[in-house]
Amino acid sequence: MTVALMWEARAAEGRGAELLEWARARAAELAREPLRSELLRAPQDRVLVLTWWDAGYDEMSELPELPEPEAGLISRPVHRWRFESLGPAGG
C-alpha cells in the first residue's frame, strides 16, 4: 500500500524564496527516504511538499514529516494532510 503525506505552508510577507529553500533542505533531511517526493509552489508564497511512502494507512503516524518552520518564516500554521493511494484516477 502507498500513502501520501502533504505539507503546506504560506510564507510571511517577502519570505517566499526562503521558505521554499527551507522546505527543500528539510525534505532532504528526513529520517527515511520516501518512495517519491515533490516540492511545489503556488501564488501567495505557498509551498507544498508531497511525499509518498510504502506503508499502510495505520502506519502513517510512524512516517517522518517536515517540522513546523520558525514563526517568523510563515504567516499561519502549517497544514498537513495524509492520504491512502487508491490508484490512477481513470482506472
JSON list of C-alpha atoms in Angstrom, two decimals:
[
{"chain": "A", "resi": 1, "resn": "MET", "atom": "CA", "xyz": [0.00, 0.00, 0.00]},
{"chain": "A", "resi": 2, "resn": "THR", "atom": "CA", "xyz": [1.15, 3.55, -0.66]},
{"chain": "A", "resi": 3, "resn": "VAL", "atom": "CA", "xyz": [0.31, 6.58, 1.42]},
{"chain": "A", "resi": 4, "resn": "ALA", "atom": "CA", "xyz": [0.98, 10.24, 0.69]},
{"chain": "A", "resi": 5, "resn": "LEU", "atom": "CA", "xyz": [1.78, 12.97, 3.16]},
{"chain": "A", "resi": 6, "resn": "MET", "atom": "CA", "xyz": [1.13, 16.58, 2.20]},
{"chain": "A", "resi": 7, "resn": "TRP", "atom": "CA", "xyz": [2.74, 19.51, 3.99]},
{"chain": "A", "resi": 8, "resn": "GLU", "atom": "CA", "xyz": [1.72, 23.07, 3.01]},
{"chain": "A", "resi": 9, "resn": "ALA", "atom": "CA", "xyz": [2.84, 26.42, 4.39]},
{"chain": "A", "resi": 10, "resn": "ARG", "atom": "CA", "xyz": [2.42, 30.07, 3.45]},
{"chain": "A", "resi": 11, "resn": "ALA", "atom": "CA", "xyz": [5.45, 32.29, 3.83]},
{"chain": "A", "resi": 12, "resn": "ALA", "atom": "CA", "xyz": [5.50, 35.52, 5.77]},
{"chain": "A", "resi": 13, "resn": "GLU", "atom": "CA", "xyz": [5.50, 38.63, 3.57]},
{"chain": "A", "resi": 14, "resn": "GLY", "atom": "CA", "xyz": [8.59, 38.72, 1.35]},
{"chain": "A", "resi": 15, "resn": "ARG", "atom": "CA", "xyz": [9.97, 35.37, 2.57]},
{"chain": "A", "resi": 16, "resn": "GLY", "atom": "CA", "xyz": [8.66, 33.00, -0.12]},
{"chain": "A", "resi": 17, "resn": "ALA", "atom": "CA", "xyz": [12.07, 32.09, -1.57]},
{"chain": "A", "resi": 18, "resn": "GLU", "atom": "CA", "xyz": [13.43, 31.50, 1.93]},
{"chain": "A", "resi": 19, "resn": "LEU", "atom": "CA", "xyz": [10.54, 29.19, 2.84]},
{"chain": "A", "resi": 20, "resn": "LEU", "atom": "CA", "xyz": [11.00, 27.27, -0.40]},
{"chain": "A", "resi": 21, "resn": "GLU", "atom": "CA", "xyz": [14.69, 26.67, 0.36]},
{"chain": "A", "resi": 22, "resn": "TRP", "atom": "CA", "xyz": [13.90, 25.82, 3.99]},
{"chain": "A", "resi": 23, "resn": "ALA", "atom": "CA", "xyz": [11.39, 23.16, 2.85]},
{"chain": "A", "resi": 24, "resn": "ARG", "atom": "CA", "xyz": [13.85, 21.77, 0.27]},
{"chain": "A", "resi": 25, "resn": "ALA", "atom": "CA", "xyz": [16.54, 21.39, 2.94]},
{"chain": "A", "resi": 26, "resn": "ARG", "atom": "CA", "xyz": [14.18, 19.78, 5.49]},
{"chain": "A", "resi": 27, "resn": "ALA", "atom": "CA", "xyz": [12.85, 17.32, 2.87]},
{"chain": "A", "resi": 28, "resn": "ALA", "atom": "CA", "xyz": [16.43, 16.23, 2.18]},
{"chain": "A", "resi": 29, "resn": "GLU", "atom": "CA", "xyz": [16.97, 15.59, 5.91]},
{"chain": "A", "resi": 30, "resn": "LEU", "atom": "CA", "xyz": [14.01, 13.26, 6.54]},
{"chain": "A", "resi": 31, "resn": "ALA", "atom": "CA", "xyz": [14.92, 10.30, 8.76]},
{"chain": "A", "resi": 32, "resn": "ARG", "atom": "CA", "xyz": [13.91, 7.90, 5.96]},
{"chain": "A", "resi": 33, "resn": "GLU", "atom": "CA", "xyz": [13.82, 8.35, 2.21]},
{"chain": "A", "resi": 34, "resn": "PRO", "atom": "CA", "xyz": [10.31, 8.34, 0.71]},
{"chain": "A", "resi": 35, "resn": "LEU", "atom": "CA", "xyz": [9.41, 6.40, -2.43]},
{"chain": "A", "resi": 36, "resn": "ARG", "atom": "CA", "xyz": [8.94, 9.75, -4.13]},
{"chain": "A", "resi": 37, "resn": "SER", "atom": "CA", "xyz": [8.78, 13.40, -3.16]},
{"chain": "A", "resi": 38, "resn": "GLU", "atom": "CA", "xyz": [7.86, 16.66, -4.87]},
{"chain": "A", "resi": 39, "resn": "LEU", "atom": "CA", "xyz": [8.30, 20.29, -3.96]},
{"chain": "A", "resi": 40, "resn": "LEU", "atom": "CA", "xyz": [5.72, 22.72, -5.37]},
{"chain": "A", "resi": 41, "resn": "ARG", "atom": "CA", "xyz": [4.95, 26.41, -5.04]},
{"chain": "A", "resi": 42, "resn": "ALA", "atom": "CA", "xyz": [1.82, 28.45, -5.63]},
{"chain": "A", "resi": 43, "resn": "PRO", "atom": "CA", "xyz": [0.73, 32.09, -5.58]},
{"chain": "A", "resi": 44, "resn": "GLN", "atom": "CA", "xyz": [0.81, 33.93, -2.26]},
{"chain": "A", "resi": 45, "resn": "ASP", "atom": "CA", "xyz": [4.19, 32.34, -1.44]},
{"chain": "A", "resi": 46, "resn": "ARG", "atom": "CA", "xyz": [2.70, 28.95, -0.62]},
{"chain": "A", "resi": 47, "resn": "VAL", "atom": "CA", "xyz": [4.99, 25.89, -0.55]},
{"chain": "A", "resi": 48, "resn": "LEU", "atom": "CA", "xyz": [3.79, 22.30, -0.79]},
{"chain": "A", "resi": 49, "resn": "VAL", "atom": "CA", "xyz": [5.83, 19.16, -0.11]},
{"chain": "A", "resi": 50, "resn": "LEU", "atom": "CA", "xyz": [4.37, 15.80, -1.12]},
{"chain": "A", "resi": 51, "resn": "THR", "atom": "CA", "xyz": [5.96, 12.54, -0.04]},
{"chain": "A", "resi": 52, "resn": "TRP", "atom": "CA", "xyz": [4.86, 9.01, -0.93]},
{"chain": "A", "resi": 53, "resn": "TRP", "atom": "CA", "xyz": [5.62, 6.06, 1.33]},
{"chain": "A", "resi": 54, "resn": "ASP", "atom": "CA", "xyz": [5.35, 2.28, 1.19]},
{"chain": "A", "resi": 55, "resn": "ALA", "atom": "CA", "xyz": [3.23, 1.97, 4.32]},
{"chain": "A", "resi": 56, "resn": "GLY", "atom": "CA", "xyz": [-0.27, 1.19, 5.47]},
{"chain": "A", "resi": 57, "resn": "TYR", "atom": "CA", "xyz": [-2.63, 3.94, 6.49]},
{"chain": "A", "resi": 58, "resn": "ASP", "atom": "CA", "xyz": [-2.37, 2.75, 10.09]},
{"chain": "A", "resi": 59, "resn": "GLU", "atom": "CA", "xyz": [1.45, 3.14, 9.93]},
{"chain": "A", "resi": 60, "resn": "MET", "atom": "CA", "xyz": [1.36, 6.80, 8.94]},
{"chain": "A", "resi": 61, "resn": "SER", "atom": "CA", "xyz": [2.00, 8.06, 12.45]},
{"chain": "A", "resi": 62, "resn": "GLU", "atom": "CA", "xyz": [5.46, 6.49, 12.21]},
{"chain": "A", "resi": 63, "resn": "LEU", "atom": "CA", "xyz": [6.43, 8.29, 9.00]},
{"chain": "A", "resi": 64, "resn": "PRO", "atom": "CA", "xyz": [8.81, 11.26, 9.11]},
{"chain": "A", "resi": 65, "resn": "GLU", "atom": "CA", "xyz": [7.33, 14.66, 8.30]},
{"chain": "A", "resi": 66, "resn": "LEU", "atom": "CA", "xyz": [8.66, 18.13, 7.83]},
{"chain": "A", "resi": 67, "resn": "PRO", "atom": "CA", "xyz": [8.61, 20.15, 11.04]},
{"chain": "A", "resi": 68, "resn": "GLU", "atom": "CA", "xyz": [6.91, 23.46, 11.65]},
{"chain": "A", "resi": 69, "resn": "PRO", "atom": "CA", "xyz": [9.13, 26.36, 10.49]},
{"chain": "A", "resi": 70, "resn": "GLU", "atom": "CA", "xyz": [10.02, 29.17, 12.86]},
{"chain": "A", "resi": 71, "resn": "ALA", "atom": "CA", "xyz": [7.09, 31.52, 13.41]},
{"chain": "A", "resi": 72, "resn": "GLY", "atom": "CA", "xyz": [8.68, 34.46, 11.57]},
{"chain": "A", "resi": 73, "resn": "LEU", "atom": "CA", "xyz": [9.06, 32.45, 8.35]},
{"chain": "A", "resi": 74, "resn": "ILE", "atom": "CA", "xyz": [5.36, 31.59, 7.96]},
{"chain": "A", "resi": 75, "resn": "SER", "atom": "CA", "xyz": [2.16, 33.62, 8.02]},
{"chain": "A", "resi": 76, "resn": "ARG", "atom": "CA", "xyz": [-0.05, 30.89, 9.51]},
{"chain": "A", "resi": 77, "resn": "PRO", "atom": "CA", "xyz": [0.33, 27.37, 10.95]},
{"chain": "A", "resi": 78, "resn": "VAL", "atom": "CA", "xyz": [1.36, 24.59, 8.56]},
{"chain": "A", "resi": 79, "resn": "HIS", "atom": "CA", "xyz": [-1.43, 22.50, 7.04]},
{"chain": "A", "resi": 80, "resn": "ARG", "atom": "CA", "xyz": [-0.90, 18.72, 6.91]},
{"chain": "A", "resi": 81, "resn": "TRP", "atom": "CA", "xyz": [-2.92, 16.02, 5.19]},
{"chain": "A", "resi": 82, "resn": "ARG", "atom": "CA", "xyz": [-2.48, 12.26, 4.94]},
{"chain": "A", "resi": 83, "resn": "PHE", "atom": "CA", "xyz": [-3.94, 10.13, 2.16]},
{"chain": "A", "resi": 84, "resn": "GLU", "atom": "CA", "xyz": [-4.13, 6.48, 1.17]},
{"chain": "A", "resi": 85, "resn": "SER", "atom": "CA", "xyz": [-3.43, 5.89, -2.53]},
{"chain": "A", "resi": 86, "resn": "LEU", "atom": "CA", "xyz": [-6.29, 4.23, -4.44]},
{"chain": "A", "resi": 87, "resn": "GLY", "atom": "CA", "xyz": [-4.51, 4.07, -7.80]},
{"chain": "A", "resi": 88, "resn": "PRO", "atom": "CA", "xyz": [-4.94, 6.02, -11.03]},
{"chain": "A", "resi": 89, "resn": "ALA", "atom": "CA", "xyz": [-7.97, 8.33, -11.26]},
{"chain": "A", "resi": 90, "resn": "GLY", "atom": "CA", "xyz": [-9.04, 6.97, -14.65]},
{"chain": "A", "resi": 91, "resn": "GLY", "atom": "CA", "xyz": [-8.99, 3.30, -13.74]}
]
